[in-house]
Amino acid sequence: MKTSILTCLCLAAFTLVSAQTTTQTCIPLIGDNAPKFTAQSTEGEIKFPENYFGKWKILLSHPADFTPVCSSEMIELAKLSKDFAELNTQLIVISTDGINSHMEWIRAMEDIKFEDGSSVKIDFPIISDVGLEVSKKYGMIQPNFSSTKDIRAVFFIDPEDKIRALFYYPATTGRNYWEIKRTLIAMQTADKNYVLTPANWNPGDDAMIPNPATKAESEKMLEKDKKDENIYSRSWFMWYKKLEK
Ligand code: BEZ
């Protein structure tokens, strides 16, 4: 009797643990080390993040190949790919479709001729995550949407391989790739100049600096920074800094 109860308990525990390991998806948070993985892509095996040492990385998931919104996204990303390269940033796309499907999809998108006669080159790797390993590590599988297809996720990973920002979008909403580029430039600008970037900031706009804790401190800061024509305030808690163009 005792043995059968013990066997039942062991079986229940095993079922629970294996159910969790097969379905669990977790979301890495800002400041975490980017989860490591090895995966097959349209450009060969990727060891992440080791293969991109010293670079920013943007990892983007999408639900499926040959679907309208995903295709429009890949085309827009391809148009901006050179800009990201100039920002020392590697783009990496991922979905749970197979490599052959990815290859055919790339060919089909590169064959499209736009009204002005132009076409695009997809010059970034697309990972095939048929086993869902990467997708689960990055919270891209969200079971109320699908247990086999990725949601639209964007991870910004810095040269130290830390997660710096993440966005999640539903399958029905194509992402804004100018916003993805703007966010990347904002973070790079903040890191380089020790500043903050205000609402709707765009490259070339003034940045902000951390606010003093009190009005009295602000007055002291005003005295000190009176000589610095690049610093100004709108209120004691809102300080701006002009950046070099
Ligand atoms: C699309 O890319 O068009 C799409 C993919 C999955 C669900 C809905 C739309």
Coordinates of N, CA, C and O in Angstrom, one line a residue, residues 100-243:
N100 N 13.8 25.5 -44.6 CA 13.4 25.5 -46.0 C 12.3 26.5 -46.2 O 12.3 27.2 -47.2
S101 N 11.3 26.6 -45.3 CA 10.3 27.6 -45.4 C 10.9 29.0 -45.4 O 10.5 29.9 -46.2
H102 N 11.8 29.2 -44.4 CA 12.5 30.5 -44.3 C 13.2 30.9 -45.6 O 13.1 32.0 -46.1
M103 N 13.9 29.9 -46.2 CA 14.6 30.2 -47.5 C 13.7 30.6 -48.6 O 14.0 31.5 -49.3
E104 N 12.6 29.8 -48.7 CA 11.7 30.1 -49.8 C 11.0 31.4 -49.6 O 10.8 32.2 -50.6
W105 N 10.7 31.7 -48.4 CA 10.1 33.0 -48.0 C 11.0 34.2 -48.4 O 10.6 35.2 -49.0
I106 N 12.3 34.0 -48.0 CA 13.3 35.1 -48.3 C 13.3 35.3 -49.8 O 13.2 36.4 -50.3
R107 N 13.4 34.2 -50.6 CA 13.4 34.3 -52.1 C 12.2 35.0 -52.6 O 12.3 35.9 -53.4
A108 N 11.0 34.6 -52.1 CA 9.8 35.2 -52.6 C 9.7 36.7 -52.2 O 9.3 37.5 -53.1
M109 N 10.2 37.1 -51.1 CA 10.2 38.6 -50.7 C 11.2 39.3 -51.6 O 11.0 40.5 -52.0
E110 N 12.4 38.7 -51.8 CA 13.4 39.4 -52.6 C 13.0 39.5 -54.1 O 13.5 40.4 -54.8
D111 N 12.0 38.7 -54.5 CA 11.5 38.7 -55.9 C 10.5 39.8 -56.1 O 10.1 40.1 -57.2
I112 N 10.0 40.4 -55.0 CA 8.9 41.4 -55.2 C 9.6 42.7 -55.8 O 10.6 43.1 -55.3
K113 N 8.9 43.2 -56.8 CA 9.3 44.5 -57.4 C 8.4 45.5 -57.0 O 7.2 45.4 -57.2
F114 N 8.9 46.6 -56.4 CA 8.0 47.7 -55.9 C 7.8 48.7 -57.0 O 8.4 48.6 -58.1
E115 N 6.8 49.6 -56.8 CA 6.4 50.5 -57.8 C 7.5 51.3 -58.5 O 7.5 51.5 -59.7
D116 N 8.5 51.6 -57.7 CA 9.7 52.4 -58.2 C 10.7 51.5 -58.8 O 11.9 51.9 -59.1
G117 N 10.4 50.2 -58.9 CA 11.4 49.3 -59.6 C 12.4 48.7 -58.6 O 13.2 47.8 -58.9
S118 N 12.3 49.1 -57.3 CA 13.3 48.6 -56.3 C 12.9 47.2 -55.8 O 11.7 46.8 -56.0
S119 N 13.8 46.6 -55.1 CA 13.5 45.3 -54.4 C 14.4 45.3 -53.2 O 15.2 46.2 -53.0
V120 N 14.2 44.3 -52.3 CA 14.9 44.3 -51.1 C 15.8 43.1 -51.0 O 15.6 42.1 -51.7
K121 N 16.9 43.2 -50.2 CA 17.7 42.0 -49.9 C 17.6 41.8 -48.4 O 17.8 42.6 -47.6
I122 N 17.2 40.5 -48.1 CA 17.1 40.1 -46.7 C 18.5 39.7 -46.2 O 18.9 38.6 -46.5
D123 N 19.3 40.6 -45.6 CA 20.7 40.3 -45.3 C 20.9 40.1 -43.8 O 22.0 40.4 -43.3
F124 N 19.9 39.6 -43.1 CA 20.0 39.2 -41.7 C 19.5 37.8 -41.6 O 18.7 37.3 -42.3
P125 N 20.0 37.0 -40.6 CA 19.6 35.6 -40.4 C 18.2 35.5 -39.9 O 17.8 36.3 -39.0
I126 N 17.5 34.4 -40.3 CA 16.2 34.1 -39.7 C 16.4 32.7 -39.1 O 16.8 31.7 -39.8
I127 N 16.2 32.6 -37.8 CA 16.4 31.4 -37.0 C 15.2 30.5 -37.2 O 14.0 31.0 -37.2
S128 N 15.4 29.2 -37.3 CA 14.3 28.2 -37.3 C 14.3 27.6 -35.9 O 15.2 26.9 -35.5
D129 N 13.2 27.9 -35.2 CA 13.1 27.4 -33.8 C 12.0 26.4 -33.7 O 11.0 26.6 -32.9
V130 N 12.1 25.3 -34.5 CA 11.0 24.3 -34.6 C 10.8 23.7 -33.2 O 9.7 23.3 -32.8
G131 N 11.8 23.5 -32.4 CA 11.8 22.9 -31.1 C 11.3 23.9 -30.0 O 11.2 23.5 -28.9
L132 N 11.1 25.1 -30.4 CA 10.6 26.2 -29.5 C 11.5 26.5 -28.3 O 11.2 27.3 -27.4
E133 N 12.8 26.0 -28.4 CA 13.7 26.3 -27.2 C 14.0 27.7 -27.0 O 13.9 28.2 -25.9
V134 N 14.4 28.4 -28.1 CA 14.7 29.9 -27.9 C 13.4 30.6 -27.6 O 13.4 31.5 -26.7
S135 N 12.3 30.3 -28.3 CA 11.1 31.0 -28.1 C 10.6 31.0 -26.7 O 10.1 32.0 -26.1
K136 N 10.8 29.8 -26.0 CA 10.4 29.7 -24.6 C 11.3 30.5 -23.7 O 10.9 31.1 -22.7
K137 N 12.6 30.5 -24.0 CA 13.6 31.2 -23.2 C 13.3 32.7 -23.2 O 13.7 33.4 -22.3
Y138 N 12.7 33.2 -24.3 CA 12.5 34.6 -24.5 C 11.1 35.0 -24.4 O 10.7 36.1 -24.7
G139 N 10.2 34.1 -23.8 CA 8.8 34.5 -23.6 C 8.1 34.8 -24.9 O 7.1 35.6 -24.9
M140 N 8.5 34.2 -26.0 CA 7.9 34.5 -27.3 C 6.7 33.6 -27.5 O 5.8 33.8 -28.4
I141 N 6.7 32.4 -26.8 CA 5.5 31.6 -26.9 C 4.6 32.0 -25.7 O 4.9 31.9 -24.6
Q142 N 3.4 32.5 -26.1 CA 2.4 33.0 -25.1 C 1.1 32.2 -25.4 O 0.4 32.4 -26.4
P143 N 0.9 31.1 -24.6 CA -0.1 30.1 -24.9 C -1.5 30.6 -25.2 O -2.2 29.9 -26.0
N144 N -1.9 31.7 -24.7 CA -3.2 32.2 -25.0 C -3.3 32.7 -26.5 O -4.4 32.9 -27.0
F145 N -2.1 32.9 -27.0 CA -2.1 33.2 -28.5 C -1.9 31.9 -29.2 O -2.7 31.5 -30.1
S146 N -0.8 31.2 -28.9 CA -0.5 29.9 -29.6 C 0.6 29.2 -28.8 O 1.5 29.8 -28.2
S147 N 0.5 27.9 -28.8 CA 1.5 27.1 -28.1 C 2.6 26.6 -29.0 O 3.5 26.0 -28.6
T148 N 2.5 27.0 -30.3 CA 3.5 26.6 -31.3 C 4.0 27.8 -32.1 O 5.0 27.6 -32.8
K149 N 3.4 28.9 -32.1 CA 3.8 30.1 -32.9 C 4.2 31.2 -32.0 O 3.5 31.5 -31.0
D150 N 5.2 31.9 -32.4 CA 5.7 33.1 -31.6 C 4.8 34.3 -31.7 O 4.2 34.5 -32.8
I151 N 4.7 35.0 -30.7 CA 4.1 36.4 -30.7 C 5.2 37.3 -31.3 O 6.3 36.9 -31.5
R152 N 4.8 38.5 -31.5 CA 5.8 39.5 -32.0 C 6.6 40.1 -30.9 O 6.0 40.9 -30.1
A153 N 7.8 39.6 -30.7 CA 8.7 40.2 -29.6 C 9.9 40.9 -30.2 O 10.3 40.6 -31.3
V154 N 10.4 41.9 -29.4 CA 11.6 42.6 -29.8 C 12.5 42.7 -28.6 O 12.0 43.2 -27.5
F155 N 13.7 42.2 -28.6 CA 14.6 42.3 -27.5 C 15.8 43.1 -28.0 O 16.4 42.8 -29.0
F156 N 16.2 44.2 -27.2 CA 17.4 45.0 -27.5 C 18.4 44.5 -26.5 O 18.2 44.5 -25.3
I157 N 19.6 44.0 -27.0 CA 20.6 43.5 -26.2 C 21.9 44.2 -26.4 O 22.3 44.4 -27.6
D158 N 22.5 44.7 -25.4 CA 23.7 45.6 -25.6 C 25.0 44.8 -25.7 O 25.0 43.6 -25.7
P159 N 26.1 45.5 -26.0 CA 27.4 44.8 -26.3 C 27.8 44.0 -25.1 O 28.7 43.1 -25.2
E160 N 27.3 44.3 -23.9 CA 27.7 43.5 -22.7 C 26.7 42.3 -22.5 O 26.7 41.7 -21.5
D161 N 25.9 42.1 -23.5 CA 24.9 41.0 -23.6 C 23.8 41.1 -22.5 O 23.2 40.1 -22.1
K162 N 23.5 42.3 -22.1 CA 22.4 42.6 -21.2 C 21.1 43.0 -21.9 O 21.2 43.7 -22.9
I163 N 20.0 42.5 -21.4 CA 18.7 42.9 -22.0 C 18.5 44.4 -21.6 O 18.5 44.7 -20.4
R164 N 18.3 45.3 -22.6 CA 18.1 46.7 -22.3 C 16.7 47.2 -22.5 O 16.3 48.2 -22.0
A165 N 16.0 46.5 -23.4 CA 14.5 46.9 -23.6 C 13.8 45.7 -24.3 O 14.5 44.9 -24.9
L166 N 12.5 45.6 -24.1 CA 11.8 44.6 -24.7 C 10.4 45.1 -25.1 O 9.8 45.9 -24.3
F167 N 9.9 44.7 -26.2 CA 8.5 45.1 -26.6 C 7.8 43.8 -27.0 O 8.4 42.8 -27.5
Y168 N 6.5 43.7 -26.7 CA 5.7 42.6 -27.2 C 4.5 43.2 -27.9 O 3.8 44.1 -27.4
Y169 N 4.2 42.7 -29.1 CA 3.1 43.1 -29.9 C 2.2 41.9 -30.3 O 2.7 40.8 -30.4
P170 N 0.9 42.1 -30.5 CA 0.1 41.0 -30.9 C 0.3 40.7 -32.4 O 0.9 41.5 -33.1
A171 N -0.1 39.5 -32.8 CA 0.2 39.0 -34.2 C -0.5 39.9 -35.2 O 0.0 40.1 -36.3
T172 N -1.6 40.6 -34.8 CA -2.3 41.4 -35.8 C -1.7 42.8 -36.0 O -2.2 43.5 -36.9
T173 N -0.7 43.1 -35.2 CA -0.2 44.5 -35.3 C 1.3 44.5 -35.8 O 2.2 44.0 -35.0
G174 N 1.5 45.0 -36.9 CA 2.9 45.1 -37.4 C 3.7 46.2 -36.6 O 3.1 47.2 -36.2
R175 N 4.9 45.9 -36.3 CA 5.7 46.8 -35.5 C 6.2 48.0 -36.3 O 6.2 48.0 -37.5
N176 N 6.5 49.1 -35.5 CA 7.0 50.3 -36.1 C 8.5 50.2 -36.1 O 9.1 50.4 -35.0
Y177 N 9.2 50.0 -37.2 CA 10.6 49.8 -37.3 C 11.4 51.1 -37.1 O 12.5 51.1 -36.7
W178 N 10.7 52.3 -37.4 CA 11.4 53.5 -37.1 C 11.5 53.7 -35.5 O 12.4 54.2 -35.0
E179 N 10.4 53.2 -34.8 CA 10.5 53.3 -33.4 C 11.5 52.4 -32.8 O 12.2 52.7 -31.8
I180 N 11.7 51.3 -33.4 CA 12.8 50.3 -33.0 C 14.1 51.0 -33.1 O 15.0 51.0 -32.2
K181 N 14.3 51.6 -34.3 CA 15.6 52.3 -34.6 C 15.8 53.5 -33.6 O 16.8 53.7 -33.0
R182 N 14.7 54.2 -33.4 CA 14.7 55.4 -32.5 C 15.1 55.0 -31.0 O 15.9 55.6 -30.4
T183 N 14.5 53.9 -30.6 CA 14.8 53.4 -29.2 C 16.2 53.0 -29.1 O 16.9 53.3 -28.1
L184 N 16.8 52.3 -30.1 CA 18.2 51.9 -30.1 C 19.1 53.2 -30.0 O 20.0 53.2 -29.2
I185 N 18.8 54.2 -30.9 CA 19.6 55.4 -30.9 C 19.5 56.1 -29.5 O 20.5 56.6 -29.0
A186 N 18.3 56.1 -28.9 CA 18.1 56.8 -27.6 C 19.0 56.1 -26.6 O 19.6 56.8 -25.8
M187 N 19.0 54.8 -26.6 CA 19.8 54.1 -25.6 C 21.3 54.3 -25.8 O 22.0 54.5 -24.8
Q188 N 21.7 54.3 -27.1 CA 23.1 54.5 -27.4 C 23.5 55.9 -27.0 O 24.6 56.1 -26.4
T189 N 22.6 56.9 -27.2 CA 22.9 58.3 -26.9 C 23.0 58.4 -25.3 O 23.9 59.1 -24.8
A190 N 22.1 57.8 -24.6 CA 22.1 57.9 -23.2 C 23.4 57.3 -22.6 O 24.0 57.9 -21.7
D191 N 23.8 56.2 -23.1 CA 25.0 55.5 -22.7 C 26.2 56.4 -22.9 O 27.1 56.5 -22.1
K192 N 26.3 57.0 -24.1 CA 27.5 57.7 -24.5 C 27.6 59.1 -23.8 O 28.7 59.5 -23.4
N193 N 26.4 59.7 -23.5 CA 26.5 61.1 -23.0 C 26.0 61.2 -21.5 O 25.9 62.3 -21.0
Y194 N 25.7 60.0 -20.9 CA 25.2 60.0 -19.5 C 24.0 60.9 -19.4 O 23.9 61.8 -18.5
V195 N 23.0 60.8 -20.3 CA 21.8 61.6 -20.3 C 20.6 60.7 -20.4 O 20.7 59.5 -20.5
L196 N 19.4 61.4 -20.3 CA 18.1 60.7 -20.5 C 17.5 61.2 -21.7 O 17.9 62.3 -22.2
T197 N 16.5 60.5 -22.3 CA 15.9 61.1 -23.5 C 14.4 61.3 -23.2 O 13.7 60.4 -22.7
P198 N 13.9 62.5 -23.4 CA 12.5 62.8 -23.0 C 11.4 62.2 -24.0 O 11.8 61.6 -25.0
A199 N 10.2 62.4 -23.7 CA 9.1 61.9 -24.5 C 9.2 62.4 -25.9 O 9.6 63.5 -26.2
N200 N 9.0 61.4 -26.8 CA 9.0 61.7 -28.3 C 10.4 62.2 -28.8 O 10.5 62.9 -29.8
W201 N 11.4 62.0 -28.0 CA 12.8 62.4 -28.4 C 13.1 61.8 -29.7 O 12.8 60.6 -30.0
N202 N 13.8 62.5 -30.5 CA 14.4 62.0 -31.8 C 15.8 62.5 -31.9 O 16.2 63.5 -31.3
P203 N 16.7 61.8 -32.6 CA 18.1 62.2 -32.7 C 18.1 63.6 -33.2 O 17.4 64.1 -34.1
G204 N 19.0 64.4 -32.5 CA 19.2 65.8 -32.8 C 18.4 66.7 -31.7 O 18.8 67.8 -31.5
D205 N 17.4 66.1 -31.1 CA 16.7 66.9 -30.0 C 17.6 67.0 -28.8 O 18.5 66.1 -28.6
D206 N 17.2 67.9 -27.9 CA 17.9 68.0 -26.6 C 17.6 66.8 -25.7 O 16.5 66.3 -25.8
A207 N 18.5 66.5 -24.9 CA 18.3 65.3 -24.0 C 18.0 65.9 -22.6 O 17.8 67.1 -22.4
M208 N 17.9 65.1 -21.6 CA 17.6 65.5 -20.2 C 18.7 65.0 -19.3 O 19.4 64.0 -19.7
I209 N 18.8 65.6 -18.2 CA 19.7 65.1 -17.2 C 18.9 64.8 -15.9 O 17.9 65.4 -15.7
P210 N 19.4 63.9 -15.0 CA 18.7 63.5 -13.8 C 18.4 64.8 -13.0 O 19.2 65.7 -12.9
N211 N 17.1 64.8 -12.5 CA 16.7 66.0 -11.7 C 17.3 66.0 -10.3 O 17.6 65.0 -9.7
P212 N 17.6 67.2 -9.8 CA 18.0 67.3 -8.4 C 16.9 66.9 -7.5 O 15.7 66.9 -7.9
A213 N 17.2 66.5 -6.3 CA 16.2 65.9 -5.4 C 15.3 67.0 -4.8 O 14.2 66.7 -4.5
T214 N 15.8 68.2 -4.7 CA 15.0 69.3 -4.0 C 15.2 70.6 -4.8 O 16.1 70.7 -5.6
K215 N 14.3 71.5 -4.5 CA 14.4 72.9 -5.1 C 15.7 73.5 -4.7 O 16.3 74.2 -5.5
A216 N 16.1 73.3 -3.4 CA 17.4 73.9 -3.0 C 18.6 73.4 -3.8 O 19.4 74.2 -4.2
E217 N 18.6 72.1 -4.0 CA 19.7 71.5 -4.8 C 19.6 72.1 -6.3 O 20.6 72.3 -6.9
S218 N 18.4 72.3 -6.7 CA 18.2 72.8 -8.1 C 18.8 74.2 -8.2 O 19.5 74.6 -9.2
E219 N 18.6 75.0 -7.1 CA 19.2 76.4 -7.1 C 20.7 76.3 -7.2 O 21.3 77.1 -7.9
K220 N 21.3 75.4 -6.4 CA 22.7 75.2 -6.4 C 23.2 74.8 -7.8 O 24.2 75.3 -8.3
M221 N 22.4 73.9 -8.4 CA 22.8 73.4 -9.8 C 22.7 74.6 -10.8 O 23.6 74.7 -11.7
L222 N 21.7 75.4 -10.6 CA 21.5 76.6 -11.5 C 22.8 77.5 -11.4 O 23.3 78.0 -12.4
E223 N 23.2 77.8 -10.2 CA 24.4 78.6 -10.0 C 25.6 78.0 -10.7 O 26.3 78.7 -11.4
K224 N 25.8 76.7 -10.5 CA 26.9 76.0 -11.0 C 26.9 75.9 -12.6 O 27.9 76.1 -13.3
D225 N 25.6 75.7 -13.1 CA 25.5 75.4 -14.5 C 25.2 76.7 -15.3 O 25.0 76.7 -16.5
K226 N 25.1 77.9 -14.6 CA 24.8 79.1 -15.3 C 25.8 79.4 -16.4 O 25.5 79.9 -17.5
K227 N 27.1 78.9 -16.2 CA 28.1 79.1 -17.1 C 28.0 78.2 -18.3 O 28.6 78.4 -19.4
D228 N 27.3 77.1 -18.1 CA 27.3 76.1 -19.2 C 26.0 76.3 -20.1 O 24.9 76.0 -19.7
E229 N 26.3 76.9 -21.3 CA 25.2 77.3 -22.1 C 24.4 76.1 -22.7 O 23.4 76.3 -23.3
N230 N 25.0 74.9 -22.5 CA 24.3 73.7 -23.1 C 23.2 73.1 -22.1 O 22.5 72.2 -22.4
I231 N 23.2 73.7 -20.9 CA 22.3 73.1 -19.9 C 21.2 74.2 -19.5 O 21.6 75.4 -19.3
Y232 N 20.0 73.8 -19.5 CA 18.9 74.7 -19.1 C 17.8 74.0 -18.4 O 17.7 72.7 -18.5
S233 N 16.9 74.7 -17.7 CA 15.8 74.0 -17.0 C 14.5 74.6 -17.3 O 14.4 75.8 -17.7
R234 N 13.5 73.8 -17.3 CA 12.1 74.3 -17.5 C 11.4 74.4 -16.2 O 10.3 75.1 -16.1
S235 N 11.8 73.7 -15.2 CA 11.3 73.8 -13.8 C 12.4 73.2 -13.0 O 13.4 72.6 -13.5
W236 N 12.3 73.3 -11.7 CA 13.5 72.8 -10.9 C 13.7 71.3 -11.0 O 14.8 70.8 -10.8
F237 N 12.6 70.6 -11.5 CA 12.8 69.1 -11.6 C 12.9 68.7 -13.1 O 12.9 67.5 -13.4
M238 N 13.1 69.6 -14.0 CA 13.2 69.3 -15.5 C 14.4 70.0 -16.1 O 14.3 71.2 -16.4
W239 N 15.5 69.3 -16.2 CA 16.7 69.8 -16.7 C 17.1 69.2 -18.1 O 17.0 68.0 -18.3
Y240 N 17.5 70.1 -19.0 CA 17.8 69.6 -20.4 C 19.2 69.9 -20.7 O 19.9 70.8 -20.1
K241 N 19.7 69.1 -21.7 CA 21.1 69.3 -22.1 C 21.1 69.3 -23.6 O 20.6 68.3 -24.2
K242 N 21.7 70.3 -24.2 CA 21.9 70.2 -25.7 C 23.1 69.3 -26.0 O 24.2 69.4 -25.3
L243 N 23.0 68.4 -27.0 CA 24.1 67.5 -27.3 C 24.8 68.0 -28.5 O 24.2 68.7 -29.3

